[in-house]
Coordinates of C-alpha atoms in Angstrom, one line a residue:
Chain A
X15 CA 31.8 -44.9 -11.5
X16 CA 31.5 -41.6 -9.4
X17 CA 32.8 -40.5 -12.7
X18 CA 29.5 -41.4 -14.5
X19 CA 27.6 -40.1 -11.6
X20 CA 28.4 -36.3 -11.5
X21 CA 27.6 -33.7 -8.2
X22 CA 25.4 -31.6 -11.4
X23 CA 23.4 -34.9 -12.2
X24 CA 22.3 -35.4 -8.7
X25 CA 21.4 -32.0 -8.1
X26 CA 19.2 -32.0 -12.0
X27 CA 18.0 -35.5 -10.0
X28 CA 17.0 -33.4 -7.6
X29 CA 15.4 -30.4 -8.9
X30 CA 13.2 -33.1 -11.6
X31 CA 12.2 -35.0 -9.3
X32 CA 10.8 -32.6 -6.5
X33 CA 9.0 -30.4 -9.0
X34 CA 8.2 -33.7 -10.2
X35 CA 6.3 -34.9 -7.1
X36 CA 5.3 -31.3 -6.1
X37 CA 2.9 -31.4 -9.0
X38 CA 1.9 -35.4 -8.6
X39 CA 0.8 -33.9 -5.3
X40 CA -1.0 -30.6 -6.9
X41 CA -2.5 -33.0 -8.5
X42 CA -4.0 -35.7 -5.8
X43 CA -5.0 -32.1 -3.6
X44 CA -7.0 -31.6 -6.3
X45 CA -8.7 -34.7 -7.3
X46 CA -9.7 -35.3 -2.9
X47 CA -10.9 -30.9 -2.6
X48 CA -12.9 -32.4 -5.9
X49 CA -14.4 -35.1 -3.5
X50 CA -14.7 -34.1 -0.3
X51 CA -18.1 -32.7 -0.2
X52 CA -19.3 -36.7 -0.6
X53 CA -17.0 -37.6 2.3
X54 CA -16.8 -35.0 4.6
X55 CA -20.3 -33.8 5.9
X56 CA -20.4 -31.0 4.6
X57 CA -24.1 -30.4 4.1
X58 CA -23.9 -30.1 8.1
X59 CA -21.2 -26.8 8.4
X60 CA -24.2 -25.4 9.9
X61 CA -23.2 -21.5 12.2
X62 CA -23.8 -23.6 14.9
X63 CA -20.6 -26.0 14.4
X64 CA -18.5 -23.8 13.3
X65 CA -19.3 -22.2 16.4
X66 CA -18.6 -25.3 18.2
X67 CA -15.4 -25.4 15.6
X68 CA -14.6 -22.1 17.7
X69 CA -14.7 -23.5 21.2
X70 CA -12.9 -26.0 20.4
X71 CA -9.9 -24.2 19.4
X72 CA -10.0 -21.4 22.3
X73 CA -10.9 -23.8 24.8
X74 CA -7.5 -26.1 23.1
X75 CA -9.2 -29.0 23.6
X76 CA -6.5 -30.6 21.5
X77 CA -4.5 -30.0 24.4
X78 CA -5.5 -33.0 26.3
X79 CA -8.0 -34.5 23.5
X80 CA -7.9 -36.6 19.9
X81 CA -9.6 -35.9 17.1
X82 CA -10.2 -38.1 14.4
X83 CA -7.1 -39.6 16.5
X84 CA -4.8 -36.5 16.4
X85 CA -3.5 -33.9 18.7
X86 CA -3.0 -35.4 22.6
X87 CA -2.8 -38.6 23.8
X88 CA -3.7 -37.4 28.1
X89 CA -7.3 -38.3 27.7
X90 CA -10.2 -39.7 25.0
X91 CA -11.1 -39.4 21.8
X92 CA -13.6 -37.4 21.0
X93 CA -14.5 -38.0 16.7
X94 CA -16.9 -40.7 17.9
X95 CA -18.1 -39.5 21.7
X96 CA -20.8 -38.0 20.1
X97 CA -22.2 -42.1 19.3
X98 CA -20.8 -43.1 22.5
X99 CA -22.1 -40.8 25.0
X100 CA -25.2 -38.5 23.4
X101 CA -25.4 -34.6 23.8
X102 CA -26.9 -35.1 26.9
X103 CA -24.0 -36.7 29.0
X104 CA -21.3 -34.3 26.7
X105 CA -22.9 -31.1 28.4
X106 CA -23.4 -32.7 31.3
X107 CA -20.1 -34.2 31.9
X108 CA -18.2 -30.5 30.9
X109 CA -20.0 -28.7 32.9
X110 CA -19.4 -31.4 35.9
X111 CA -15.5 -31.1 35.5
X112 CA -12.9 -30.6 37.1
X113 CA -14.0 -34.3 39.0
X114 CA -11.6 -34.3 41.8
X115 CA -11.0 -37.4 41.5
X116 CA -8.1 -38.1 43.4
X117 CA -4.9 -39.2 41.5
X118 CA -7.4 -39.1 38.0
X119 CA -6.3 -37.4 35.4
X120 CA -8.2 -34.3 35.6
X121 CA -10.8 -31.1 33.3
X122 CA -10.7 -28.0 33.3
X123 CA -14.1 -26.2 34.6
X124 CA -14.7 -24.0 31.3
X125 CA -17.5 -22.1 32.8
X126 CA -19.9 -22.7 29.2
X127 CA -22.8 -20.6 29.0
X128 CA -25.5 -23.0 27.3
X129 CA -25.5 -22.1 23.9
X130 CA -21.3 -22.5 24.0
X131 CA -22.6 -26.4 25.0
X132 CA -25.3 -26.7 22.3
X133 CA -22.5 -26.2 19.7
X134 CA -20.0 -28.0 20.9
X135 CA -22.3 -30.8 21.1
X136 CA -22.9 -30.0 17.3
X137 CA -19.7 -29.9 16.4
X138 CA -18.6 -33.6 17.6
X139 CA -22.2 -34.1 16.3
X140 CA -20.6 -33.5 13.1
X141 CA -17.3 -34.6 13.2
X142 CA -18.8 -38.6 14.6
X143 CA -20.7 -38.3 10.6
X144 CA -17.1 -37.7 8.6
X145 CA -16.6 -40.4 7.0
X146 CA -13.0 -41.7 8.7
X147 CA -13.5 -44.9 6.4
X148 CA -14.2 -46.9 9.2
X149 CA -11.8 -45.5 12.1
X150 CA -11.9 -46.0 15.0
X151 CA -12.1 -49.3 15.0
X152 CA -14.9 -49.4 17.5
X153 CA -16.6 -47.2 20.3
X154 CA -13.8 -47.2 23.1
X155 CA -12.1 -44.5 20.2
Chain B
X7 CA 36.0 -17.8 12.8
X8 CA 36.4 -17.2 9.6
X9 CA 34.3 -14.7 9.1
X10 CA 33.6 -11.9 12.1
X11 CA 30.2 -11.8 11.6
X12 CA 29.8 -15.5 12.4
X13 CA 29.9 -14.3 16.2
X14 CA 26.3 -13.3 15.8
X15 CA 25.5 -18.0 16.4
X16 CA 26.6 -17.3 19.8
X17 CA 23.1 -15.9 21.8
X18 CA 21.1 -17.5 19.6
X19 CA 22.5 -21.1 20.8
X20 CA 22.7 -19.7 24.1
X21 CA 18.8 -19.1 23.0
X22 CA 18.4 -22.6 22.1
X23 CA 20.4 -24.1 25.1
X24 CA 18.3 -22.3 27.6
X25 CA 14.8 -22.8 25.9
X26 CA 15.4 -26.3 25.9
X27 CA 16.1 -26.8 29.7
X28 CA 12.3 -24.5 29.7
X29 CA 11.1 -27.9 27.6
X30 CA 12.6 -30.9 29.0
X31 CA 10.9 -29.2 32.0
X32 CA 7.4 -28.4 31.4
X33 CA 8.4 -32.2 29.7
X34 CA 8.8 -33.6 33.1
X35 CA 6.0 -32.5 34.1
X36 CA 3.9 -33.6 31.8
X37 CA 5.0 -37.1 32.6
X38 CA 3.9 -37.3 36.0
X39 CA 1.0 -35.3 35.3
X40 CA 0.5 -39.1 32.8
X41 CA 0.6 -40.8 36.6
X42 CA -1.1 -38.9 39.3
X43 CA -3.0 -36.4 36.8
X44 CA -3.8 -34.4 39.8
X45 CA -0.3 -32.6 39.6
X46 CA -0.2 -28.8 40.2
X47 CA -4.1 -29.0 38.7
X48 CA -5.5 -26.4 37.9
X49 CA -2.5 -24.6 38.3
X50 CA -0.8 -26.4 35.2
X51 CA -4.1 -27.8 33.3
X52 CA -1.5 -31.1 31.4
X53 CA -2.5 -29.2 27.6
X54 CA -0.7 -25.8 29.5
X55 CA 2.2 -28.2 30.1
X56 CA 2.0 -29.7 26.8
X57 CA 1.3 -25.9 24.2
X58 CA 4.3 -24.4 26.4
X59 CA 7.1 -28.1 25.8
X60 CA 6.4 -28.3 22.2
X61 CA 5.9 -24.4 21.3
X62 CA 9.3 -24.2 23.4
X63 CA 10.8 -27.3 21.0
X64 CA 9.7 -25.5 17.8
X65 CA 11.3 -22.8 18.6
X66 CA 14.8 -23.5 20.5
X67 CA 15.3 -25.9 17.3
X68 CA 14.4 -22.3 14.9
X69 CA 17.2 -20.7 17.2
X70 CA 19.5 -23.7 16.5
X71 CA 18.6 -23.2 12.6
X72 CA 19.1 -19.7 12.6
X73 CA 22.3 -19.8 14.4
X74 CA 23.7 -22.3 12.6
X75 CA 22.8 -20.3 9.3
X76 CA 24.2 -17.3 10.6
X77 CA 27.5 -19.8 11.7
X78 CA 27.6 -21.4 8.3
X79 CA 26.8 -19.1 5.4
X80 CA 29.4 -16.6 6.2
X81 CA 31.9 -19.1 5.6
X82 CA 30.6 -20.7 3.2
X83 CA 29.7 -17.9 1.0
X84 CA 32.8 -16.6 2.3
X85 CA 32.1 -12.7 2.5
X86 CA 31.2 -11.1 5.9
X87 CA 26.6 -11.4 7.2
X88 CA 25.1 -8.5 5.4
X89 CA 23.6 -7.3 8.5
X90 CA 25.1 -8.4 11.9
X91 CA 22.8 -5.4 13.9
X92 CA 19.9 -7.4 11.9
X93 CA 20.4 -10.1 12.9
X94 CA 21.2 -9.5 16.3
X95 CA 17.6 -7.6 16.5
X96 CA 15.4 -9.6 15.0
X97 CA 17.6 -12.6 17.6
X98 CA 15.6 -10.3 20.7
X99 CA 12.3 -9.4 18.9
X100 CA 12.1 -13.6 18.3
X101 CA 12.8 -13.6 21.7
X102 CA 11.2 -11.4 24.4
X103 CA 7.7 -12.4 22.0
X104 CA 8.4 -15.8 22.1
X105 CA 8.5 -15.4 26.6
X106 CA 6.0 -13.4 26.3
X107 CA 3.8 -15.8 24.3
X108 CA 5.0 -18.4 27.0
X109 CA 3.5 -16.3 29.8
X110 CA 0.2 -15.8 28.3
X111 CA -0.1 -19.0 27.8
X112 CA 1.3 -20.0 31.7
X113 CA -0.7 -16.8 32.8
X114 CA -3.7 -15.8 31.1
X115 CA -6.9 -18.0 30.4
X116 CA -6.9 -19.7 26.4
X117 CA -9.9 -18.3 25.3
X118 CA -8.9 -15.4 27.4
X119 CA -5.8 -14.8 24.8
X120 CA -7.7 -15.7 21.7
X121 CA -9.7 -13.0 22.6
X122 CA -7.3 -10.7 23.9
X123 CA -4.8 -11.2 21.2
X124 CA -7.0 -10.8 17.6
X125 CA -8.4 -14.7 17.3
X126 CA -11.7 -13.4 16.3
X127 CA -10.4 -10.8 13.9
X128 CA -8.4 -14.5 12.2
X129 CA -9.0 -17.8 14.2
X130 CA -5.5 -19.3 13.5
X131 CA -5.2 -20.5 16.9
X132 CA -6.5 -23.5 19.0
X133 CA -4.5 -26.8 16.3
X134 CA -2.0 -28.5 17.3
X135 CA 1.9 -26.8 17.8
X136 CA 0.0 -23.6 16.6
X137 CA -1.3 -22.7 20.1
X138 CA 0.5 -19.4 19.4
X139 CA -0.8 -15.8 19.2
X140 CA -1.7 -14.6 15.4
X141 CA -0.2 -12.0 17.0
X142 CA 2.7 -14.5 17.7
X143 CA 1.9 -15.6 14.4
X144 CA 2.9 -12.8 12.5
X145 CA 6.2 -12.1 14.6
X146 CA 7.3 -15.4 13.6
X147 CA 6.6 -14.4 10.0
X148 CA 8.2 -11.5 10.8
X149 CA 11.9 -12.5 12.0
X150 CA 11.8 -15.6 8.9
X151 CA 11.8 -12.7 6.2
X152 CA 14.1 -11.0 7.9
X153 CA 16.2 -13.7 8.9
X154 CA 16.4 -15.0 4.8
X155 CA 16.4 -11.9 3.7
X156 CA 20.2 -11.7 5.4
X157 CA 21.1 -14.9 5.0
X158 CA 20.0 -14.9 1.7
X159 CA 21.7 -11.3 0.6
X160 CA 25.2 -12.5 2.2
X161 CA 24.5 -15.2 -0.3
X162 CA 24.1 -13.0 -3.1
X163 CA 27.4 -11.1 -2.8
X164 CA 29.2 -14.6 -2.3
X165 CA 30.2 -18.6 -2.9
X166 CA 27.0 -20.8 -3.8
X167 CA 28.0 -23.8 -2.8
X168 CA 25.8 -27.2 -2.6
X169 CA 24.9 -27.0 1.5
X170 CA 24.5 -23.0 1.3
X171 CA 21.7 -23.6 -1.0
X172 CA 19.9 -26.3 0.0
X173 CA 20.2 -24.6 4.1
X174 CA 18.8 -22.0 2.6
X175 CA 15.5 -23.7 0.0
X176 CA 14.8 -25.5 3.0
X177 CA 15.2 -22.6 5.4
X178 CA 12.6 -21.0 2.5
X179 CA 10.9 -24.1 2.2
X180 CA 9.9 -23.9 6.0
X181 CA 9.3 -20.0 5.8
X182 CA 6.6 -20.3 3.2
X183 CA 4.9 -23.6 4.3
X184 CA 4.4 -21.8 7.8
X185 CA 2.4 -19.3 6.2
X186 CA -0.4 -22.0 6.3
X187 CA -0.8 -21.9 9.8
X188 CA -2.9 -19.2 9.2
X189 CA -5.1 -21.4 6.5
X190 CA -7.9 -22.4 8.9
X191 CA -11.2 -23.1 7.2
X192 CA -14.1 -24.9 9.0
X193 CA -14.3 -27.6 7.3
X194 CA -13.1 -30.2 9.5
X195 CA -11.5 -32.2 6.4
X196 CA -9.8 -29.3 4.6
X197 CA -8.6 -27.5 8.8
X198 CA -6.1 -31.5 9.4
X199 CA -5.3 -31.9 5.6
X200 CA -3.8 -28.6 5.4
X201 CA -2.1 -28.8 8.4
X202 CA -0.6 -31.3 7.3
X203 CA 1.6 -28.5 5.1
X204 CA 3.2 -27.3 8.1
X205 CA 3.5 -30.2 10.1
X206 CA 4.3 -32.8 7.7
X207 CA 5.9 -30.7 4.6
X208 CA 8.1 -29.0 7.9
X209 CA 9.4 -32.0 10.0
X210 CA 9.4 -34.5 7.2
X211 CA 10.5 -31.9 4.3
X212 CA 11.8 -29.5 4.2
X213 CA 13.8 -29.8 7.3
X214 CA 15.2 -32.9 7.0
X215 CA 16.7 -30.2 4.0
X216 CA 18.5 -27.9 5.9
X217 CA 19.4 -31.1 8.2
X218 CA 21.8 -32.7 5.7
X219 CA 22.7 -29.3 5.3
X220 CA 23.9 -28.9 9.0
X221 CA 25.4 -32.8 8.7
X222 CA 27.3 -31.9 5.4
X223 CA 29.3 -29.0 6.3
X224 CA 30.3 -30.1 9.9
X225 CA 31.1 -33.3 8.5
X226 CA 33.7 -31.1 6.1
X227 CA 34.9 -30.0 8.7
X228 CA 35.9 -32.7 10.8
X229 CA 36.8 -34.9 8.6
X230 CA 38.5 -33.0 5.3
X231 CA 36.9 -35.3 2.5
X232 CA 36.5 -33.4 -0.7
X233 CA 33.4 -30.9 -0.5
X234 CA 32.6 -32.7 -4.2
X235 CA 31.4 -36.3 -2.5
X236 CA 30.2 -35.3 0.7
X237 CA 27.7 -32.3 -1.4
X238 CA 26.4 -35.1 -5.1
X239 CA 25.8 -37.4 -1.1
X240 CA 23.7 -34.3 0.2
X241 CA 21.9 -34.1 -3.2
X242 CA 20.9 -38.3 -3.6
X243 CA 19.4 -37.7 0.5
X244 CA 17.2 -34.3 0.1
X245 CA 16.0 -36.0 -3.3
X246 CA 15.3 -40.1 -1.9
X247 CA 13.7 -37.0 1.6
X248 CA 11.8 -35.1 -1.4
X249 CA 10.1 -37.9 -3.4
X250 CA 9.3 -40.1 -0.8
X251 CA 8.1 -37.3 1.6
X252 CA 5.6 -35.1 -0.6
X253 CA 3.3 -38.0 -1.4
X254 CA 4.8 -39.6 1.9
X255 CA 2.7 -36.5 2.9
X256 CA -0.6 -39.0 2.5
X257 CA 0.1 -41.0 5.7
X258 CA -1.6 -38.5 7.2
X259 CA -4.3 -38.9 5.6
X260 CA -5.8 -42.1 6.3
X261 CA -8.2 -41.4 8.6
X262 CA -9.2 -37.4 8.2
X263 CA -12.0 -38.0 6.0
X264 CA -9.5 -37.9 3.0
X265 CA -10.4 -40.3 -0.6
X266 CA -9.3 -44.2 1.3
X267 CA -7.3 -44.1 -2.0
X268 CA -4.6 -42.4 0.0
X269 CA -4.5 -45.8 1.8
X270 CA -2.1 -46.7 -1.5
X271 CA -0.4 -43.4 -1.6
X272 CA -0.2 -42.8 1.8
X273 CA 1.3 -46.2 2.6
X274 CA 3.6 -46.8 0.1
X275 CA 5.5 -43.6 0.3
X276 CA 6.1 -42.9 3.3
X277 CA 7.1 -47.4 3.5
X278 CA 10.6 -45.5 1.6
X279 CA 10.8 -42.0 3.7
X280 CA 13.2 -44.5 6.4
X281 CA 15.9 -44.9 3.0
X282 CA 16.9 -41.3 3.0
X283 CA 18.0 -41.3 7.3
X284 CA 19.6 -44.2 6.3
X285 CA 21.6 -43.3 3.5
X286 CA 22.6 -40.5 5.7
X287 CA 23.6 -42.9 8.3
X288 CA 25.6 -44.5 5.8
X289 CA 27.0 -41.0 4.6
X290 CA 27.7 -40.0 7.9
X291 CA 30.5 -43.3 9.1
X292 CA 31.4 -43.0 5.2
X293 CA 33.1 -39.9 5.6
X294 CA 34.3 -40.7 9.4
X295 CA 36.0 -43.6 7.8
X296 CA 37.1 -41.5 4.5
X297 CA 38.5 -38.2 7.1
X298 CA 42.1 -37.3 5.5
X299 CA 42.7 -35.5 9.6
X300 CA 42.0 -36.3 12.9
X301 CA 40.2 -33.3 14.0
X302 CA 40.4 -32.4 18.2
X303 CA 36.6 -32.0 18.5
X304 CA 35.8 -35.4 18.8
X305 CA 33.1 -34.7 20.6
X306 CA 30.8 -32.7 17.1
X307 CA 32.4 -36.0 15.8
X308 CA 30.1 -38.4 17.6
X309 CA 27.4 -36.4 17.4
X310 CA 27.4 -36.8 13.9
X311 CA 27.3 -39.9 14.4
X312 CA 24.0 -40.2 16.6
X313 CA 22.4 -37.8 14.4
X314 CA 22.4 -40.4 11.5
X315 CA 21.9 -43.1 13.0
X316 CA 19.6 -41.7 15.4
X317 CA 17.3 -40.0 13.0
X318 CA 17.3 -43.5 10.9
X319 CA 15.8 -46.2 14.3
X320 CA 13.7 -42.8 15.5
X321 CA 12.4 -41.2 12.6
X322 CA 12.3 -44.6 9.7
X323 CA 12.1 -47.5 11.8
X324 CA 9.7 -46.6 14.2
X325 CA 8.2 -44.1 11.5
X326 CA 7.9 -47.7 9.4
X327 CA 6.7 -49.4 12.0
X328 CA 2.8 -47.3 12.1
X329 CA 3.3 -45.8 8.8
X330 CA 1.8 -48.7 6.7
X331 CA -1.8 -48.3 6.8
X332 CA -3.4 -51.5 8.0
X333 CA -1.1 -50.9 11.2
X334 CA -1.8 -47.7 11.1
X335 CA -5.9 -48.2 11.8
X336 CA -5.5 -49.8 15.2
X337 CA -2.1 -47.2 16.3
X338 CA -3.8 -44.2 15.1
X339 CA -3.9 -41.8 17.7
X340 CA -1.6 -44.1 20.5
X341 CA 1.1 -44.0 22.4
X342 CA 2.4 -46.0 19.5
X343 CA 2.7 -42.0 18.5
X344 CA 4.5 -40.5 20.9
X345 CA 6.8 -43.2 20.8
X346 CA 7.9 -42.3 17.2
X347 CA 7.1 -38.0 17.6
X348 CA 10.5 -38.3 20.0
X349 CA 12.6 -40.8 19.3
X350 CA 12.2 -38.8 15.9
X351 CA 12.3 -35.6 16.4
X352 CA 15.7 -35.6 19.3
X353 CA 17.6 -37.8 16.7
X354 CA 17.1 -35.6 13.3
X355 CA 16.4 -32.3 15.0
X356 CA 18.0 -32.4 18.4
X357 CA 20.3 -34.2 17.9
X358 CA 21.9 -31.7 14.4
X359 CA 21.2 -28.6 15.9
X360 CA 23.3 -29.6 19.1
X361 CA 26.0 -31.1 16.7
X362 CA 26.4 -27.9 14.8
X363 CA 26.7 -26.4 18.5
X364 CA 28.5 -29.0 19.6
X365 CA 30.9 -27.7 16.7
X366 CA 31.0 -24.4 16.3
X367 CA 31.2 -22.9 20.0
X368 CA 34.1 -23.9 20.5
X369 CA 35.1 -21.9 17.9
X370 CA 33.1 -19.0 18.5
X371 CA 35.2 -18.8 21.8
X372 CA 38.4 -19.1 20.9
X373 CA 39.3 -22.5 20.7
X374 CA 39.2 -25.4 17.7
X375 CA 37.7 -27.7 20.4
X376 CA 37.1 -27.6 24.1
X377 CA 39.2 -29.9 26.2
X378 CA 39.6 -33.1 26.8
X379 CA 38.1 -32.8 30.3
X380 CA 35.1 -31.1 28.7
X381 CA 34.1 -32.8 25.9
X382 CA 34.5 -36.2 28.0
X383 CA 31.6 -34.7 30.0
X384 CA 30.1 -33.8 26.8
X385 CA 29.8 -36.9 25.0
X386 CA 28.8 -38.7 28.9
X387 CA 25.5 -35.7 28.2
X388 CA 25.5 -37.6 24.9
X389 CA 25.6 -41.1 25.6
X390 CA 22.9 -40.4 28.6
X391 CA 20.4 -38.1 26.8
X392 CA 20.7 -40.5 24.3
X393 CA 19.8 -44.0 26.3
X394 CA 17.4 -42.5 28.5
X395 CA 15.5 -40.9 24.7
X396 CA 15.6 -44.8 23.5
X397 CA 14.3 -46.1 27.1
X398 CA 11.5 -43.3 26.6
X399 CA 10.5 -44.9 23.3
X400 CA 10.7 -48.5 24.5
X401 CA 8.2 -47.9 27.4
X402 CA 6.2 -45.8 25.3
X403 CA 6.3 -48.6 22.3
X404 CA 5.7 -50.6 25.2
X405 CA 2.5 -48.6 26.3
X406 CA 1.3 -48.1 22.8
X407 CA 1.2 -51.7 22.0
X408 CA -1.0 -53.1 25.4
X409 CA -3.4 -49.7 24.8
X410 CA -4.0 -50.9 20.8
X411 CA -5.0 -54.7 22.2
X412 CA -6.5 -53.3 25.5
X413 CA -9.1 -50.0 24.0
X414 CA -9.1 -51.3 20.9
X415 CA -8.5 -54.9 19.2
X416 CA -9.6 -57.0 22.4
X417 CA -13.0 -58.6 22.9
X418 CA -14.0 -56.9 25.5
X419 CA -12.2 -53.4 24.5
X420 CA -11.4 -51.3 27.7
X421 CA -12.4 -47.6 28.1
X422 CA -9.5 -44.7 26.9
X423 CA -9.6 -44.0 30.6
X424 CA -9.4 -47.9 32.1
X425 CA -6.9 -48.8 30.0
X426 CA -4.5 -45.5 30.6
X427 CA -4.4 -46.8 34.3
X428 CA -4.0 -50.6 33.3
X429 CA -0.5 -49.2 31.4
X430 CA 1.3 -46.4 34.0
X431 CA 3.5 -49.2 35.0
X432 CA 5.1 -48.2 31.5
X433 CA 4.3 -44.6 32.0
X434 CA 6.7 -44.1 35.5
X435 CA 9.5 -46.2 33.9
X436 CA 9.0 -43.2 31.2
X437 CA 9.3 -40.6 33.9
X438 CA 12.6 -42.1 35.2
X439 CA 14.0 -42.4 31.9
X440 CA 13.4 -38.8 31.5
X441 CA 15.0 -37.8 34.8
X442 CA 18.1 -39.8 33.3
X443 CA 17.8 -37.4 30.0
X444 CA 17.8 -34.3 31.8
X445 CA 20.6 -35.8 34.2
X446 CA 22.2 -35.9 31.0
X447 CA 21.1 -32.2 29.4
X448 CA 22.6 -30.8 33.5
X449 CA 25.9 -32.3 32.8
X450 CA 25.6 -30.8 29.0
X451 CA 25.2 -27.6 30.7
X452 CA 28.3 -28.5 33.1
X453 CA 30.9 -28.9 29.9
X454 CA 30.0 -25.5 28.2
X455 CA 32.4 -24.2 32.2
X456 CA 35.2 -26.9 32.6
X457 CA 38.5 -25.9 31.7
X458 CA 41.6 -27.7 31.1
X459 CA 44.3 -27.1 28.9
X460 CA 42.8 -27.0 25.0
X461 CA 44.9 -29.4 23.5
X462 CA 44.8 -26.8 20.4
X463 CA 45.2 -23.8 20.7
X464 CA 42.8 -20.7 19.6
X465 CA 41.6 -20.3 15.1

């Protein structure tokens, strides 16, 4: 048995298999790219949303929260927080941090301006409208 | 040591272990913050501790991989390293840049750090595991290219073995996929799609090639089994890895806005991803059973076997538990994810680096193996860390099942924060397990300094 299946055969199957599946992956990526405009809410990718994404990134919100289920698991999912709480609550909440409640997980105060808060909310609204195949299962995220 | 230049591996291993200790300290801080939510707030908010913990993990494993390559490649290629000076220079550059980055996370508000380091020129910060400033990311690329140049030039002038070729392929793949960390589209769906080209194609892709090569190298050395046998197995394992793992990337594309056919492609292919890990375990046990020699380094053999088992359990089994789309719909972004992540990283990558260090460090220090007393301590550390990690994983799995039930499945779902309160017992148990892990790590450190008579002399 081991006489017929040689190291060279194994190596060639490795190269062939890897190339084949990588090409398949590229094809699926191309198709995904073509399909995205119908799902990704990119028609609402406004300058405010782009600015909001930058605030999301530069305050490292993903360091505590998840967004579409990805990130850290210390604080709530924010992909649907726009639907769960609405823009006014989100802004008020961010402005009111930290709660200082003893023993409760704390969120920093980021000293965001009104424009920055509006941009961030725009980003969260945009995220909530992406077609995520009905994820999360409920409003709690 | 067969080649003088293998000595450059030593500082890399020392740095790796030092950064590992730092990683665990910050892990314990975070574990406590899970249950005492304001612990060290506002001086050290959770997200800062987290980016230190995860970035230290990645950097110490990179130091480990580089040290492993500097040790393995001269021996495999049967020639001295192309430039030991370059290796040492890059060591200091990487260490200093890494230290400065960590200090930046700790002492500079993240938004300010971003402004100071060119994030407005090209915005690459603020994504999980890729929190590094642009300057640091560029530094990583430069260090990686220098390292790859050094290793590749060494291999070009010497013998090419399957082990060194697979290692090199994995390392080049690591560097190439890291380039996607510079691509951060405004479109959130595309952002996430390509983010996984770094993360998944690393840990469920090219890093497995590195893992396979390191394990194969140690197994050849400690068992004496014929190279042809081991290298054929290695090709089989990495074939299984990439054939399942490339399309398996789709298991990250279920709920991020990508087309829904990914639920099928991702589920089917990622369900098969445990197979290479199973093969690796069978491979390791088989080789040790068929060994032609009794190598004096028992600890290294234990680490090698343990790597197979824990990688299979953590990456393979725990990965499988939540990889199918209908299950993942409920568990996505929960403590199930954290449970899998911890055991997978520890079992696959922490353990393979510690395996290589266990094998190579005594030789770098002038002996075939450590004294029996030192080995016994090292084996104690293996068991303490490994069993602690199993319990960390079990407790987080329990927390995750309860979380999913209470927050997502129950007909009267609780909010995220209310759910977290309900499962805090499991977080306390996890933290206690984490303390045991740290004790294991301390014993591991001590094992390097225990003398006692070595059965086998200098090599």
